[in-house]
PDB file of C-alpha atoms in Angstrom:
ATOM      1  CA  LYS A  20    -183.055 -29.799  19.152  1.00 44.00           C
ATOM      2  CA  ASN A  21    -185.248 -31.082  16.273  1.00 46.00           C
ATOM      3  CA  LYS A  22    -188.174 -28.977  15.414  1.00 53.00           C
ATOM      4  CA  GLY A  23    -191.297 -30.403  17.115  1.00 53.00           C
ATOM      5  CA  SER A  24    -189.091 -32.845  19.188  1.00 67.00           C
ATOM      6  CA  ASN A  25    -190.362 -34.823  22.124  1.00 83.00           C
ATOM      7  CA  ILE A  26    -188.170 -35.196  25.146  1.00 83.00           C
ATOM      8  CA  ILE A  27    -188.068 -38.690  26.598  1.00 82.00           C
ATOM      9  CA  VAL A  28    -186.021 -39.249  29.770  1.00 83.00           C
ATOM     10  CA  TYR A  29    -185.264 -42.412  31.534  1.00 84.00           C
ATOM     11  CA  ASP A  30    -184.681 -41.284  35.047  1.00 82.00           C
ATOM     12  CA  PRO A  31    -184.315 -44.083  37.645  1.00 80.00           C
ATOM     13  CA  ASN A  32    -183.717 -41.661  40.556  1.00 79.00           C
ATOM     14  CA  ARG A  33    -186.659 -39.434  39.578  1.00 75.00           C
ATOM     15  CA  GLU A  34    -184.413 -36.340  39.487  1.00 75.00           C
ATOM     16  CA  TYR A  35    -186.488 -34.884  36.679  1.00 68.00           C
ATOM     17  CA  TYR A  36    -189.836 -36.145  38.152  1.00 59.00           C
ATOM     18  CA  PRO A  37    -192.552 -35.433  37.258  1.00 56.00           C
ATOM     19  CA  GLU A  38    -191.801 -33.251  34.204  1.00 56.00           C
ATOM     20  CA  PHE A  39    -190.598 -36.136  32.071  1.00 54.00           C
ATOM     21  CA  HIS A  40    -192.744 -39.013  33.297  1.00 54.00           C
ATOM     22  CA  ASN A  41    -195.901 -40.005  31.524  1.00 54.00           C
ATOM     23  CA  ASN A  42    -198.900 -39.948  33.897  1.00 51.00           C
ATOM     24  CA  ASN A  43    -196.436 -39.480  36.820  1.00 50.00           C
ATOM     25  CA  THR A  44    -195.656 -43.229  36.709  1.00 58.00           C
ATOM     26  CA  PHE A  45    -192.319 -44.827  36.824  1.00 62.00           C
ATOM     27  CA  ILE A  46    -191.426 -47.865  34.668  1.00 73.00           C
ATOM     28  CA  ASP A  47    -188.352 -50.008  34.769  1.00 76.00           C
ATOM     29  CA  GLU A  48    -185.521 -49.751  32.293  1.00 79.00           C
ATOM     30  CA  ASP A  49    -186.458 -52.886  30.364  1.00 80.00           C
ATOM     31  CA  THR A  50    -190.032 -51.731  29.655  1.00 81.00           C
ATOM     32  CA  TRP A  51    -188.723 -48.187  28.815  1.00 79.00           C
ATOM     33  CA  LEU A  52    -186.156 -49.461  26.348  1.00 82.00           C
ATOM     34  CA  LYS A  53    -188.746 -51.798  24.741  1.00 82.00           C
ATOM     35  CA  GLN A  54    -191.014 -48.818  24.316  1.00 81.00           C
ATOM     36  CA  ILE A  55    -188.441 -46.483  22.632  1.00 83.00           C
ATOM     37  CA  THR A  56    -187.181 -49.183  20.323  1.00 81.00           C
ATOM     38  CA  GLN A  57    -190.552 -50.436  19.019  1.00 79.00           C
ATOM     39  CA  ARG A  58    -191.126 -50.577  15.342  1.00 78.00           C
ATOM     40  CA  HIS A  59    -194.264 -50.406  13.175  1.00 79.00           C
ATOM     41  CA  ALA A  60    -195.291 -53.398  11.261  1.00 77.00           C
ATOM     42  CA  ASN A  61    -193.501 -51.981   8.163  1.00 74.00           C
ATOM     43  CA  GLY A  62    -190.226 -51.881  10.120  1.00 75.00           C
ATOM     44  CA  LEU A  63    -190.061 -48.095  10.738  1.00 76.00           C
ATOM     45  CA  HIS A  64    -189.330 -46.860  14.147  1.00 76.00           C
ATOM     46  CA  LYS A  65    -192.201 -45.618  16.339  1.00 84.00           C
ATOM     47  CA  VAL A  66    -190.088 -43.047  18.266  1.00 85.00           C
ATOM     48  CA  THR A  67    -188.937 -40.297  15.807  1.00 86.00           C
ATOM     49  CA  ASN A  68    -188.071 -36.641  16.015  1.00 89.00           C
ATOM     50  CA  SER A  69    -187.274 -37.032  19.698  1.00 87.00           C
ATOM     51  CA  THR A  70    -184.534 -36.232  22.247  1.00 89.00           C
ATOM     52  CA  ILE A  71    -184.023 -39.452  24.245  1.00 88.00           C
ATOM     53  CA  VAL A  72    -181.973 -39.118  27.523  1.00 89.00           C
ATOM     54  CA  PHE A  73    -180.526 -42.020  29.387  1.00 88.00           C
ATOM     55  CA  GLU A  74    -179.918 -40.728  32.822  1.00 88.00           C
ATOM     56  CA  GLU A  75    -177.666 -43.246  34.689  1.00 86.00           C
ATOM     57  CA  ALA A  76    -176.894 -44.830  31.426  1.00 87.00           C
ATOM     58  CA  THR A  77    -174.563 -47.350  33.097  1.00 86.00           C
ATOM     59  CA  ILE A  78    -177.507 -49.546  33.923  1.00 82.00           C
ATOM     60  CA  PHE A  79    -178.038 -50.265  30.192  1.00 80.00           C
ATOM     61  CA  PHE A  80    -174.589 -51.692  29.682  1.00 77.00           C
ATOM     62  CA  PRO A  81    -173.067 -54.338  29.359  1.00 69.00           C
ATOM     63  CA  ASN A  82    -176.327 -56.217  29.229  1.00 61.00           C
ATOM     64  CA  THR A  83    -176.269 -57.680  25.659  1.00 61.00           C
ATOM     65  CA  LYS A  84    -179.981 -57.552  25.166  1.00 64.00           C
ATOM     66  CA  LYS A  85    -180.174 -53.864  26.246  1.00 68.00           C
ATOM     67  CA  SER A  86    -177.003 -52.981  24.305  1.00 71.00           C
ATOM     68  CA  LYS A  87    -178.501 -54.409  21.046  1.00 75.00           C
ATOM     69  CA  GLY A  88    -181.486 -52.092  21.423  1.00 77.00           C
ATOM     70  CA  ILE A  89    -179.349 -49.152  22.195  1.00 82.00           C
ATOM     71  CA  ARG A  90    -176.972 -49.912  19.294  1.00 80.00           C
ATOM     72  CA  ASP A  91    -180.009 -50.039  17.003  1.00 81.00           C
ATOM     73  CA  LEU A  92    -181.054 -46.632  18.257  1.00 84.00           C
ATOM     74  CA  LEU A  93    -177.605 -45.176  17.656  1.00 84.00           C
ATOM     75  CA  VAL A  94    -177.253 -46.699  14.158  1.00 83.00           C
ATOM     76  CA  SER A  95    -180.629 -45.439  13.095  1.00 83.00           C
ATOM     77  CA  LYS A  96    -180.547 -41.976  14.672  1.00 84.00           C
ATOM     78  CA  ARG A  97    -180.033 -40.183  11.390  1.00 81.00           C
ATOM     79  CA  HIS A  98    -183.022 -41.935   9.925  1.00 84.00           C
ATOM     80  CA  THR A  99    -185.256 -41.370  12.910  1.00 87.00           C
ATOM     81  CA  LYS A 100    -184.061 -37.794  13.579  1.00 88.00           C
ATOM     82  CA  ASN A 101    -183.625 -38.684  17.186  1.00 88.00           C
ATOM     83  CA  ASN A 102    -181.036 -37.008  19.427  1.00 89.00           C
ATOM     84  CA  ILE A 103    -179.698 -39.585  21.966  1.00 90.00           C
ATOM     85  CA  ILE A 104    -178.056 -38.371  25.143  1.00 91.00           C
ATOM     86  CA  PHE A 105    -176.272 -40.825  27.526  1.00 91.00           C
ATOM     87  CA  VAL A 106    -175.458 -39.520  31.060  1.00 93.00           C
ATOM     88  CA  PHE A 107    -172.572 -41.501  32.598  1.00 93.00           C
ATOM     89  CA  HIS A 108    -171.114 -40.389  35.842  1.00 91.00           C
ATOM     90  CA  SER A 109    -167.715 -41.907  35.060  1.00 93.00           C
ATOM     91  CA  LEU A 110    -165.676 -41.885  31.816  1.00 93.00           C
ATOM     92  CA  ARG A 111    -164.524 -45.503  32.533  1.00 92.00           C
ATOM     93  CA  THR A 112    -168.138 -46.753  32.322  1.00 90.00           C
ATOM     94  CA  ILE A 113    -168.701 -45.515  28.690  1.00 90.00           C
ATOM     95  CA  PRO A 114    -168.676 -48.707  26.644  1.00 85.00           C
ATOM     96  CA  VAL A 115    -165.762 -48.636  24.236  1.00 80.00           C
ATOM     97  CA  GLU A 116    -167.991 -50.245  21.547  1.00 78.00           C
ATOM     98  CA  ILE A 117    -170.321 -47.199  21.388  1.00 83.00           C
ATOM     99  CA  ILE A 118    -167.469 -44.630  21.028  1.00 84.00           C
ATOM    100  CA  GLU A 119    -167.559 -44.969  17.268  1.00 82.00           C
ATOM    101  CA  LEU A 120    -171.288 -44.216  17.129  1.00 83.00           C
ATOM    102  CA  ILE A 121    -171.265 -41.054  19.215  1.00 86.00           C
ATOM    103  CA  ASN A 122    -170.955 -37.493  17.917  1.00 88.00           C
ATOM    104  CA  PHE A 123    -169.462 -35.823  20.977  1.00 91.00           C
ATOM    105  CA  ILE A 124    -168.508 -36.120  24.616  1.00 94.00           C
ATOM    106  CA  VAL A 125    -169.143 -33.551  27.171  1.00 95.00           C
ATOM    107  CA  LEU A 126    -166.842 -34.202  30.130  1.00 96.00           C
ATOM    108  CA  PHE A 127    -166.956 -32.761  33.577  1.00 96.00           C
ATOM    109  CA  LYS A 128    -164.484 -33.698  36.301  1.00 95.00           C
ATOM    110  CA  THR A 129    -164.814 -37.357  37.312  1.00 94.00           C
ATOM    111  CA  ASP A 130    -163.320 -39.522  40.060  1.00 94.00           C
ATOM    112  CA  ASP A 131    -161.754 -41.829  37.479  1.00 96.00           C
ATOM    113  CA  ARG A 132    -158.250 -43.071  38.111  1.00 95.00           C
ATOM    114  CA  GLU A 133    -155.874 -41.890  35.534  1.00 95.00           C
ATOM    115  CA  ASP A 134    -154.256 -45.384  35.028  1.00 96.00           C
ATOM    116  CA  ILE A 135    -157.673 -47.051  34.334  1.00 96.00           C
ATOM    117  CA  ILE A 136    -158.592 -44.289  31.789  1.00 96.00           C
ATOM    118  CA  ASN A 137    -155.161 -44.634  30.152  1.00 95.00           C
ATOM    119  CA  THR A 138    -155.637 -48.368  29.763  1.00 95.00           C
ATOM    120  CA  ARG A 139    -159.262 -48.219  28.613  1.00 92.00           C
ATOM    121  CA  PHE A 140    -158.859 -45.521  26.079  1.00 92.00           C
ATOM    122  CA  LYS A 141    -155.225 -46.197  24.894  1.00 92.00           C
ATOM    123  CA  PHE A 142    -156.444 -46.226  21.271  1.00 90.00           C
ATOM    124  CA  ASN A 143    -158.307 -42.941  21.674  1.00 91.00           C
ATOM    125  CA  PRO A 144    -155.692 -40.272  22.438  1.00 93.00           C
ATOM    126  CA  GLU A 145    -158.217 -37.486  21.920  1.00 93.00           C
ATOM    127  CA  ILE A 146    -160.268 -38.956  24.897  1.00 94.00           C
ATOM    128  CA  LEU A 147    -157.112 -39.212  27.060  1.00 95.00           C
ATOM    129  CA  ASP A 148    -156.183 -35.537  26.319  1.00 96.00           C
ATOM    130  CA  LEU A 149    -159.802 -34.506  27.061  1.00 96.00           C
ATOM    131  CA  PHE A 150    -159.699 -36.389  30.401  1.00 96.00           C
ATOM    132  CA  ASN A 151    -156.355 -34.956  31.366  1.00 96.00           C
ATOM    133  CA  SER A 152    -157.305 -31.407  30.500  1.00 96.00           C
ATOM    134  CA  VAL A 153    -160.572 -31.480  32.315  1.00 97.00           C
ATOM    135  CA  GLN A 154    -159.087 -33.073  35.429  1.00 95.00           C
ATOM    136  CA  GLU A 155    -156.388 -30.350  35.586  1.00 94.00           C
ATOM    137  CA  LYS A 156    -158.509 -27.358  34.690  1.00 95.00           C
ATOM    138  CA  SER A 157    -161.404 -28.324  36.976  1.00 94.00           C
ATOM    139  CA  GLU A 158    -159.428 -28.228  40.223  1.00 89.00           C
ATOM    140  CA  ASN A 159    -160.826 -24.868  41.121  1.00 89.00           C
ATOM    141  CA  ASP A 160    -164.062 -24.944  39.160  1.00 91.00           C
ATOM    142  CA  PHE A 161    -166.466 -27.833  39.950  1.00 87.00           C
ATOM    143  CA  HIS A 162    -168.600 -26.933  36.897  1.00 93.00           C
ATOM    144  CA  TYR A 163    -165.725 -26.831  34.358  1.00 97.00           C
ATOM    145  CA  PHE A 164    -166.259 -29.060  31.355  1.00 97.00           C
ATOM    146  CA  GLU A 165    -164.968 -29.535  27.821  1.00 97.00           C
ATOM    147  CA  ILE A 166    -166.526 -30.913  24.657  1.00 96.00           C
ATOM    148  CA  LEU A 167    -164.747 -33.329  22.274  1.00 94.00           C
ATOM    149  CA  SER A 168    -166.725 -33.532  18.982  1.00 92.00           C
ATOM    150  CA  LYS A 169    -166.527 -36.286  16.363  1.00 76.00           C
ATOM    151  CA  ASN A 170    -165.059 -33.706  14.031  1.00 66.00           C
ATOM    152  CA  ASN A 171    -162.023 -34.022  16.436  1.00 52.00           C
ATOM    153  CA  ASN A 172    -161.818 -37.781  15.674  1.00 51.00           C
ATOM    154  CA  ILE A 173    -163.222 -39.429  18.683  1.00 51.00           C
TER     155      ILE A 173
END
C-alpha cells in the first residue's frame, strides 16, 4: 500500500458498503470509471496514490470504451502511484490483452473448465500451471490460493 493511499472500490453488489462509498451513494460503472480516469487540464491524472479495486471486474470488459480507460490506468500506474486490483470470479474472464500489464495473479479455486483454460492461455504456460496446481491443491481447502508474480514471467 502506498503511504497516504486512498482506497477506492467499485462494488456493484455493495458487499463493502458503506465503508467504501462516498456519502453512502451508489454510482454506475460508467460514471465511476469516468471519475477515476479524469485528468487535470495539464494532462495529469486526478486520482493518484490510491488503491483502486474493481470488484466484479468482468463488467468492465470487453466494452471497448471502458477497456480503453482501464488500459490507460494500467499503463500509467507507475506514474500515478496507483495500485489497481481486479477481482474476477473466473480465470477465463480475465482479458488476455491485460495479462501483459499486470504484476501478479492471486488465484483461488474456480469453476473454470480445464479445456477452456488450456485454449485461452495456451501461450501462458505459467498460468496453466497455476490453474492446475490450485485446482488440485484446493480440493480439501476452499481457501487455498497461489500467487503468480510477473517475476515468474506471466
